[in-house]
Amino acid sequence: MNRRLTFLALASSAVLSLSAAAAAEPPAAGAGAALSVWAGSWSASPQPLWEDSFVLPTGMPAELRGQTLRETLMLSLGGRRLRVVLSNRYGAQPLVIGAARVALSAGGASVRPGTDRALAFGGRPGVTVAPGAQAVSDPVELPAPALAELAVSTYFPQATPVTTFHWGAQQTGALVSGDATAAADLPGAQALQGRAFLAGVWVERAAPAPVVAAFGDSLTDGNGSTPGANRRWPDFLARRLAPQGVGVVNAGISGARVWGDKMGVNAMARFDADVLSQPGLRTVVMLMGINDIGWPDSAFAPGDAPMTAARLAEGYRQLAEAARARGVRIVGGTIAPFEGSLHGTPLSGHYNPAKDAVRLEVNRWIRESGAFDAVVDFDAVLRDPAHPARLLPAYDSGDHLHPSDDGYQAMAQALDLATLFGR
């Protein structure tokens, strides 16, 4: 009996192994569709709502009801087919999408004639997304070159609380009544300064394409850059790397912290969903920590204990190990100078000399610890040589915290293929 059971176990194991091998084996030439892979080409990390008492308002409507929202975005990689990702990560009820469409943008809320395509989900024109989940559309034929601008339109037929959104976005959405997803233009649309439910776009590639994820806070989200112009540092990086077939996705959240929640959950809680799950991911560039240092003893987080360099280093190590466990290269970015940040506003407590001393200690650790596969020294790129605690005036958007367009471009220029891919 024991020998028979052993034989059956071995036979079952062999069948399972053969089945797995068959599933992994690509189809022979002529046996099916051409080989292809999917790669992340654009993303916007979802955020939960925060209470009205917080110093920064969300700027979002409480709900969408019988309305169409059109949002624009810039791809990094191009492809012949694409898929759109909608997120209900922080929803307490199912998210009902009545219809959704994608097209090449003609600027503003207009779409380019002849490019409008209906999105389907399992062959159906709408989708219901469970609380905490996301929905990925079926592939849709829409040849789009690298750096193409898309417009994604979603129709919300019933009362839909805006619980999953992206604050700011440096892009203006358009909101109108009714199902206007197929409309070429949206005259009289209400402007929406942020995103709702739209979380990503994947493109189909004939061969694997390496993807770089930018994981950070408002300096990665692009605060201070020209709105609507795609001048965040990941956008500049996408323009540099597109000719080499490299994708760039932005996982920045304004107000993001390594340890704290509020304007998004802490870095470790969202790292897997926002970064490690990106199709084709090869490398992550992490720039985070300024809010952990600056928020305590300010209007952002008046009751929080001061952040220490050791505490931040512990978080960085956890993120680095999580990346390596998935075979992903991680590049650590030093924290930019911020003396005088938000001066003259209710948020001016963001900076003081003691906090800057922590930043300098953290930057030494990033450069010298060996915790990361490589380091990009954003501090050295952005600081004023004559006043190293401050941003170089030419790179300062004016609030002494966020870079200007030129500053963001300089950040992107500091990254090369050797840093990103070790070659």
Short mmCIF file of C-alpha atoms in Angstrom, two decimals:
data_model
loop_
_atom_site.label_atom_id
_atom_site.label_comp_id
_atom_site.label_asym_id
_atom_site.label_seq_id
_atom_site.Cartn_x
_atom_site.Cartn_y
_atom_site.Cartn_z
CA MET A 1 0.00 0.00 0.00
CA ASN A 2 2.78 2.45 0.89
CA ARG A 3 4.59 1.72 -2.37
CA ARG A 4 1.34 2.26 -4.30
CA LEU A 5 0.71 5.57 -2.55
CA THR A 6 4.28 6.65 -3.26
CA PHE A 7 3.86 5.77 -6.95
CA LEU A 8 0.57 7.68 -7.16
CA ALA A 9 2.14 10.71 -5.48
CA LEU A 10 5.05 10.67 -7.91
CA ALA A 11 2.71 10.26 -10.87
CA SER A 12 0.53 13.14 -9.70
CA SER A 13 3.59 15.30 -9.18
CA ALA A 14 4.78 14.50 -12.69
CA VAL A 15 1.39 15.41 -14.19
CA LEU A 16 1.33 18.71 -12.29
CA SER A 17 4.88 19.48 -13.41
CA LEU A 18 4.03 18.72 -17.03
CA SER A 19 0.88 20.85 -16.80
CA ALA A 20 2.85 23.77 -15.36
CA ALA A 21 5.48 23.39 -18.05
CA ALA A 22 2.80 23.31 -20.75
CA ALA A 23 1.22 26.46 -19.32
CA ALA A 24 4.59 28.23 -19.29
CA GLU A 25 5.62 27.01 -22.76
CA PRO A 26 4.94 29.62 -25.46
CA PRO A 27 2.70 28.46 -28.34
CA ALA A 28 4.44 27.15 -31.41
CA ALA A 29 4.59 29.38 -34.47
CA GLY A 30 1.18 29.44 -36.14
CA ALA A 31 -0.48 27.82 -33.12
CA GLY A 32 -2.16 30.98 -31.84
CA ALA A 33 -1.83 34.69 -31.36
CA ALA A 34 1.56 36.35 -31.68
CA LEU A 35 3.61 36.47 -28.55
CA SER A 36 3.28 39.65 -26.49
CA VAL A 37 3.84 40.96 -23.00
CA TRP A 38 2.27 43.77 -21.01
CA ALA A 39 4.20 46.65 -19.48
CA GLY A 40 3.18 49.47 -17.18
CA SER A 41 3.21 52.74 -19.13
CA TRP A 42 1.49 55.16 -16.74
CA SER A 43 0.17 55.13 -13.18
CA ALA A 44 -1.36 57.33 -10.48
CA SER A 45 -1.26 55.89 -6.97
CA PRO A 46 -4.67 55.72 -5.25
CA GLN A 47 -5.23 57.65 -2.02
CA PRO A 48 -7.99 57.42 0.59
CA LEU A 49 -9.97 60.47 1.62
CA TRP A 50 -8.91 62.33 4.76
CA GLU A 51 -11.01 64.26 7.23
CA ASP A 52 -12.05 67.86 6.59
CA SER A 53 -10.09 69.04 9.64
CA PHE A 54 -6.76 68.33 7.91
CA VAL A 55 -4.84 71.43 6.87
CA LEU A 56 -5.10 70.61 3.13
CA PRO A 57 -8.57 70.01 1.62
CA THR A 58 -9.05 67.13 -0.83
CA GLY A 59 -10.69 69.39 -3.41
CA MET A 60 -12.88 66.48 -4.56
CA PRO A 61 -16.68 66.27 -4.76
CA ALA A 62 -18.30 64.05 -2.13
CA GLU A 63 -19.79 61.86 -4.86
CA LEU A 64 -20.28 61.43 -8.59
CA ARG A 65 -23.82 60.67 -9.77
CA GLY A 66 -24.99 60.38 -13.36
CA GLN A 67 -21.78 62.06 -14.54
CA THR A 68 -18.85 61.46 -16.89
CA LEU A 69 -15.28 62.20 -15.85
CA ARG A 70 -12.61 62.63 -18.52
CA GLU A 71 -8.96 62.49 -17.42
CA THR A 72 -5.82 62.99 -19.49
CA LEU A 73 -2.41 61.39 -19.08
CA MET A 74 0.89 60.88 -20.88
CA LEU A 75 2.11 57.37 -21.66
CA SER A 76 5.78 56.50 -21.36
CA LEU A 77 5.91 53.36 -23.53
CA GLY A 78 3.74 53.02 -26.62
CA GLY A 79 2.03 49.97 -28.09
CA ARG A 80 -0.67 48.75 -30.45
CA ARG A 81 -3.04 47.64 -27.69
CA LEU A 82 -3.59 48.86 -24.17
CA ARG A 83 -5.50 48.12 -20.96
CA VAL A 84 -6.86 50.60 -18.43
CA VAL A 85 -6.78 50.00 -14.66
CA LEU A 86 -9.58 51.35 -12.43
CA SER A 87 -9.20 51.17 -8.65
CA ASN A 88 -11.69 50.93 -5.78
CA ARG A 89 -8.92 50.30 -3.25
CA TYR A 90 -10.40 52.49 -0.51
CA GLY A 91 -14.07 52.10 -1.35
CA ALA A 92 -16.54 50.78 1.21
CA GLN A 93 -19.07 49.79 -1.46
CA PRO A 94 -18.87 48.36 -4.99
CA LEU A 95 -17.76 50.84 -7.63
CA VAL A 96 -20.16 50.79 -10.60
CA ILE A 97 -18.80 52.00 -13.95
CA GLY A 98 -21.56 52.24 -16.56
CA ALA A 99 -19.26 52.86 -19.52
CA ALA A 100 -15.63 53.72 -20.18
CA ARG A 101 -13.72 54.82 -23.27
CA VAL A 102 -10.18 55.74 -24.23
CA ALA A 103 -8.86 57.93 -27.04
CA LEU A 104 -5.86 59.95 -28.07
CA SER A 105 -6.16 63.39 -26.53
CA ALA A 106 -6.55 66.48 -28.71
CA GLY A 107 -5.82 68.77 -25.77
CA GLY A 108 -8.03 69.96 -22.97
CA ALA A 109 -11.18 67.83 -22.74
CA SER A 110 -11.20 66.99 -26.48
CA VAL A 111 -10.28 63.71 -28.14
CA ARG A 112 -8.68 63.15 -31.52
CA PRO A 113 -11.26 62.14 -34.18
CA GLY A 114 -11.17 58.50 -35.19
CA THR A 115 -9.25 57.32 -32.12
CA ASP A 116 -12.10 56.84 -29.64
CA ARG A 117 -12.45 53.24 -28.41
CA ALA A 118 -14.94 51.65 -26.03
CA LEU A 119 -13.42 49.75 -23.11
CA ALA A 120 -14.81 46.36 -22.17
CA PHE A 121 -14.43 44.26 -19.05
CA GLY A 122 -14.92 40.57 -19.70
CA GLY A 123 -16.63 41.56 -22.93
CA ARG A 124 -19.11 43.86 -21.21
CA PRO A 125 -19.27 47.67 -21.54
CA GLY A 126 -19.30 48.36 -17.79
CA VAL A 127 -17.87 46.85 -14.66
CA THR A 128 -18.54 46.61 -10.94
CA VAL A 129 -15.37 46.74 -8.86
CA ALA A 130 -15.47 45.18 -5.39
CA PRO A 131 -14.39 47.26 -2.37
CA GLY A 132 -10.61 47.13 -2.04
CA ALA A 133 -10.15 45.75 -5.56
CA GLN A 134 -9.24 46.99 -9.01
CA ALA A 135 -10.50 46.17 -12.50
CA VAL A 136 -8.30 45.80 -15.58
CA SER A 137 -10.01 46.35 -18.92
CA ASP A 138 -9.88 43.90 -21.79
CA PRO A 139 -7.15 44.72 -24.35
CA VAL A 140 -8.28 47.42 -26.78
CA GLU A 141 -6.79 48.16 -30.19
CA LEU A 142 -5.46 51.72 -30.08
CA PRO A 143 -2.02 52.19 -31.61
CA ALA A 144 -0.33 54.83 -29.47
CA PRO A 145 3.29 55.95 -29.79
CA ALA A 146 5.57 56.50 -26.84
CA LEU A 147 4.74 59.72 -24.95
CA ALA A 148 1.25 59.88 -26.48
CA GLU A 149 -1.39 61.72 -24.48
CA LEU A 150 -4.58 59.77 -23.79
CA ALA A 151 -8.02 60.75 -22.58
CA VAL A 152 -9.89 58.21 -20.45
CA SER A 153 -13.62 58.79 -19.88
CA THR A 154 -15.68 56.97 -17.25
CA TYR A 155 -19.42 57.19 -16.61
CA PHE A 156 -20.84 56.82 -13.10
CA PRO A 157 -24.56 56.01 -13.44
CA GLN A 158 -25.38 55.97 -9.73
CA ALA A 159 -24.32 57.68 -6.53
CA THR A 160 -20.59 56.98 -6.24
CA PRO A 161 -18.71 58.29 -3.19
CA VAL A 162 -15.27 59.52 -4.23
CA THR A 163 -13.30 57.38 -1.80
CA THR A 164 -10.35 56.42 -4.02
CA PHE A 165 -8.64 59.37 -5.65
CA HIS A 166 -5.31 61.02 -6.43
CA TRP A 167 -4.79 64.49 -4.98
CA GLY A 168 -3.59 67.36 -7.14
CA ALA A 169 -2.37 65.35 -10.13
CA GLN A 170 -0.97 68.44 -11.96
CA GLN A 171 -3.67 67.66 -14.51
CA THR A 172 -7.20 69.03 -14.86
CA GLY A 173 -10.06 66.60 -15.35
CA ALA A 174 -13.42 67.45 -16.94
CA LEU A 175 -16.74 66.54 -15.33
CA VAL A 176 -20.11 66.70 -17.13
CA SER A 177 -23.63 65.36 -16.62
CA GLY A 178 -24.84 62.20 -18.32
CA ASP A 179 -23.01 59.55 -20.30
CA ALA A 180 -20.68 61.67 -22.42
CA THR A 181 -17.93 59.07 -22.71
CA ALA A 182 -18.22 59.04 -26.53
CA ALA A 183 -18.37 62.82 -26.94
CA ALA A 184 -15.53 64.40 -28.90
CA ASP A 185 -15.67 67.55 -26.77
CA LEU A 186 -17.11 68.41 -23.35
CA PRO A 187 -18.24 72.05 -23.56
CA GLY A 188 -19.14 73.62 -20.26
CA ALA A 189 -17.40 70.89 -18.26
CA GLN A 190 -16.59 71.42 -14.60
CA ALA A 191 -12.86 71.36 -13.88
CA LEU A 192 -11.60 68.74 -11.44
CA GLN A 193 -8.14 69.24 -9.92
CA GLY A 194 -7.32 65.63 -9.19
CA ARG A 195 -8.08 62.10 -10.31
CA ALA A 196 -10.81 59.66 -9.31
CA PHE A 197 -10.52 55.87 -9.64
CA LEU A 198 -8.14 55.90 -12.65
CA ALA A 199 -4.95 54.15 -11.56
CA GLY A 200 -2.98 52.86 -14.52
CA VAL A 201 -2.47 52.07 -18.19
CA TRP A 202 -0.64 49.02 -19.52
CA VAL A 203 0.58 48.68 -23.11
CA GLU A 204 1.23 45.54 -25.12
CA ARG A 205 4.76 44.96 -26.34
CA ALA A 206 6.22 42.42 -28.74
CA ALA A 207 9.07 41.78 -26.29
CA PRO A 208 9.62 42.51 -22.59
CA ALA A 209 10.25 46.18 -21.83
CA PRO A 210 11.98 47.24 -18.61
CA VAL A 211 9.88 49.54 -16.44
CA VAL A 212 11.16 52.04 -13.86
CA ALA A 213 8.86 53.06 -11.01
CA ALA A 214 9.35 56.42 -9.30
CA PHE A 215 8.25 55.95 -5.68
CA GLY A 216 8.00 59.09 -3.64
CA ASP A 217 6.14 62.11 -2.32
CA SER A 218 5.19 65.51 -3.76
CA LEU A 219 8.60 65.94 -5.38
CA THR A 220 7.83 62.84 -7.43
CA ASP A 221 4.16 63.75 -7.86
CA GLY A 222 5.37 66.98 -9.47
CA ASN A 223 4.13 69.74 -7.16
CA GLY A 224 5.55 73.04 -8.34
CA SER A 225 5.79 71.96 -11.98
CA THR A 226 3.70 73.60 -14.71
CA PRO A 227 0.17 72.12 -14.54
CA GLY A 228 -0.91 70.18 -17.61
CA ALA A 229 2.59 70.17 -19.14
CA ASN A 230 3.90 66.79 -17.90
CA ARG A 231 7.04 68.25 -16.34
CA ARG A 232 7.43 66.11 -13.25
CA TRP A 233 10.85 64.46 -13.01
CA PRO A 234 9.43 61.04 -13.99
CA ASP A 235 7.96 62.70 -17.12
CA PHE A 236 11.36 64.09 -18.10
CA LEU A 237 12.87 60.66 -17.44
CA ALA A 238 10.19 59.04 -19.62
CA ARG A 239 11.11 61.36 -22.49
CA ARG A 240 14.79 60.43 -22.14
CA LEU A 241 14.21 56.69 -21.95
CA ALA A 242 11.35 56.22 -24.44
CA PRO A 243 13.70 55.95 -27.45
CA GLN A 244 15.41 53.07 -25.65
CA GLY A 245 12.15 51.21 -25.01
CA VAL A 246 12.08 51.83 -21.25
CA GLY A 247 8.84 52.60 -19.43
CA VAL A 248 8.42 54.96 -16.46
CA VAL A 249 5.50 54.91 -14.04
CA ASN A 250 4.89 57.48 -11.33
CA ALA A 251 4.04 56.14 -7.86
CA GLY A 252 4.41 59.50 -6.15
CA ILE A 253 1.84 60.81 -3.68
CA SER A 254 1.89 64.34 -2.34
CA GLY A 255 2.29 64.16 1.43
CA ALA A 256 3.56 60.58 1.30
CA ARG A 257 5.62 59.35 4.23
CA VAL A 258 7.71 56.27 4.90
CA TRP A 259 6.06 55.68 8.27
CA GLY A 260 2.96 57.86 8.54
CA ASP A 261 -0.51 57.75 7.03
CA LYS A 262 -2.75 60.65 6.01
CA MET A 263 -2.37 61.74 2.39
CA GLY A 264 -2.11 58.10 1.42
CA VAL A 265 -1.04 55.15 3.52
CA ASN A 266 2.59 54.70 4.60
CA ALA A 267 5.22 53.59 2.10
CA MET A 268 5.45 49.99 3.26
CA ALA A 269 1.66 49.54 3.18
CA ARG A 270 1.40 50.62 -0.47
CA PHE A 271 4.73 49.44 -1.87
CA ASP A 272 3.46 46.14 -3.23
CA ALA A 273 0.28 47.46 -4.86
CA ASP A 274 1.71 50.72 -6.23
CA VAL A 275 5.18 49.56 -7.24
CA LEU A 276 6.03 45.87 -7.09
CA SER A 277 2.89 44.81 -8.97
CA GLN A 278 3.65 46.99 -12.01
CA PRO A 279 3.96 44.79 -15.14
CA GLY A 280 7.53 44.69 -16.41
CA LEU A 281 9.00 46.36 -13.34
CA ARG A 282 12.80 46.23 -13.30
CA THR A 283 13.86 49.14 -11.05
CA VAL A 284 12.37 51.44 -8.42
CA VAL A 285 13.78 54.88 -7.62
CA MET A 286 12.78 55.85 -4.08
CA LEU A 287 12.71 59.47 -2.94
CA MET A 288 10.83 59.83 0.33
CA GLY A 289 11.39 61.06 3.87
CA ILE A 290 11.05 64.85 3.74
CA ASN A 291 7.49 64.69 5.12
CA ASP A 292 8.48 62.24 7.86
CA ILE A 293 11.04 64.85 8.94
CA GLY A 294 9.07 68.04 8.28
CA TRP A 295 5.52 67.22 9.37
CA PRO A 296 6.02 66.80 13.15
CA ASP A 297 5.61 70.03 15.12
CA SER A 298 3.92 71.72 12.17
CA ALA A 299 0.33 72.25 11.06
CA PHE A 300 0.58 68.97 9.12
CA ALA A 301 1.10 66.75 12.19
CA PRO A 302 1.37 68.89 15.34
CA GLY A 303 1.15 65.92 17.70
CA ASP A 304 3.67 63.63 16.00
CA ALA A 305 7.00 62.85 17.65
CA PRO A 306 10.11 64.09 15.85
CA MET A 307 11.47 61.73 13.22
CA THR A 308 14.93 60.25 13.67
CA ALA A 309 17.44 59.17 11.05
CA ALA A 310 17.53 55.67 12.54
CA ARG A 311 13.78 55.30 12.18
CA LEU A 312 13.85 56.36 8.54
CA ALA A 313 16.78 54.03 7.85
CA GLU A 314 14.78 51.14 9.28
CA GLY A 315 11.95 51.88 6.83
CA TYR A 316 14.33 52.19 3.90
CA ARG A 317 15.85 48.80 4.72
CA GLN A 318 12.42 47.17 4.76
CA LEU A 319 11.57 48.64 1.36
CA ALA A 320 14.94 47.60 -0.09
CA GLU A 321 14.53 44.03 1.11
CA ALA A 322 10.98 43.84 -0.24
CA ALA A 323 12.23 44.96 -3.66
CA ARG A 324 15.10 42.48 -3.74
CA ALA A 325 12.81 39.63 -2.72
CA ARG A 326 10.93 40.28 -5.96
CA GLY A 327 14.08 40.58 -8.06
CA VAL A 328 13.69 44.35 -8.41
CA ARG A 329 16.63 46.78 -8.30
CA ILE A 330 16.18 49.70 -5.89
CA VAL A 331 17.86 53.09 -6.20
CA GLY A 332 17.84 55.38 -3.16
CA GLY A 333 17.45 59.12 -3.68
CA THR A 334 18.89 61.62 -1.21
CA ILE A 335 16.48 64.17 0.26
CA ALA A 336 16.55 67.65 -1.26
CA PRO A 337 17.24 70.78 0.82
CA PHE A 338 14.21 72.63 2.21
CA GLU A 339 15.33 75.62 4.28
CA GLY A 340 12.65 78.31 4.24
CA SER A 341 10.06 75.90 2.90
CA LEU A 342 6.47 77.17 2.88
CA HIS A 343 7.66 80.37 4.58
CA GLY A 344 4.90 82.89 5.16
CA THR A 345 2.17 80.24 5.18
CA PRO A 346 0.45 78.37 8.04
CA LEU A 347 2.74 75.46 7.12
CA SER A 348 6.05 77.25 7.73
CA GLY A 349 6.85 74.99 10.70
CA HIS A 350 7.78 72.35 8.14
CA TYR A 351 11.42 73.45 8.42
CA ASN A 352 13.77 74.15 11.30
CA PRO A 353 17.52 73.59 11.76
CA ALA A 354 17.02 70.48 13.91
CA LYS A 355 14.96 68.88 11.16
CA ASP A 356 17.60 69.75 8.60
CA ALA A 357 20.22 68.03 10.76
CA VAL A 358 18.13 64.85 10.55
CA ARG A 359 17.93 65.23 6.76
CA LEU A 360 21.70 65.50 6.50
CA GLU A 361 22.19 62.43 8.69
CA VAL A 362 19.68 60.48 6.60
CA ASN A 363 21.44 61.52 3.40
CA ARG A 364 24.79 60.33 4.74
CA TRP A 365 23.19 56.98 5.51
CA ILE A 366 21.65 56.72 2.04
CA ARG A 367 25.01 57.44 0.42
CA GLU A 368 27.17 55.25 2.64
CA SER A 369 25.11 52.37 4.06
CA GLY A 370 25.04 50.16 0.99
CA ALA A 371 21.37 49.42 1.65
CA PHE A 372 20.44 50.32 -1.93
CA ASP A 373 21.68 48.84 -5.18
CA ALA A 374 22.61 52.38 -6.28
CA VAL A 375 22.16 55.97 -5.12
CA VAL A 376 21.05 59.09 -6.99
CA ASP A 377 22.16 62.24 -5.18
CA PHE A 378 19.18 64.56 -5.69
CA ASP A 379 20.44 66.70 -2.80
CA ALA A 380 23.67 67.45 -4.68
CA VAL A 381 21.73 68.14 -7.89
CA LEU A 382 19.24 70.60 -6.39
CA ARG A 383 21.09 72.45 -3.63
CA ASP A 384 22.55 75.92 -3.88
CA PRO A 385 26.37 75.61 -3.57
CA ALA A 386 26.45 79.00 -1.87
CA HIS A 387 23.71 77.99 0.61
CA PRO A 388 23.51 74.15 0.70
CA ALA A 389 20.47 74.05 3.00
CA ARG A 390 18.42 75.72 0.27
CA LEU A 391 17.34 74.85 -3.26
CA LEU A 392 19.28 76.52 -6.03
CA PRO A 393 17.16 79.56 -6.98
CA ALA A 394 16.96 78.44 -10.62
CA TYR A 395 15.57 75.10 -9.46
CA ASP A 396 13.12 76.51 -6.88
CA SER A 397 9.40 76.67 -7.77
CA GLY A 398 9.09 79.49 -5.24
CA ASP A 399 8.01 77.67 -2.08
CA HIS A 400 11.61 76.55 -1.23
CA LEU A 401 10.39 72.93 -1.07
CA HIS A 402 9.36 71.83 -4.55
CA PRO A 403 11.58 72.15 -7.62
CA SER A 404 10.68 74.15 -10.71
CA ASP A 405 10.38 72.60 -14.16
CA ASP A 406 14.13 73.10 -14.61
CA GLY A 407 14.77 71.47 -11.25
CA TYR A 408 12.70 68.44 -12.17
CA GLN A 409 14.52 68.15 -15.48
CA ALA A 410 17.87 68.23 -13.65
CA MET A 411 16.67 65.42 -11.38
CA ALA A 412 15.83 63.25 -14.39
CA GLN A 413 19.21 64.02 -15.97
CA ALA A 414 20.94 62.68 -12.85
CA LEU A 415 19.71 59.15 -13.63
CA ASP A 416 21.53 57.06 -16.22
CA LEU A 417 21.23 53.47 -17.37
CA ALA A 418 24.10 52.34 -15.14
CA THR A 419 22.32 53.68 -12.07
CA LEU A 420 18.93 52.35 -13.14
CA PHE A 421 19.92 48.94 -14.43
CA GLY A 422 23.49 48.33 -13.27
CA ARG A 423 24.88 48.43 -16.80
#
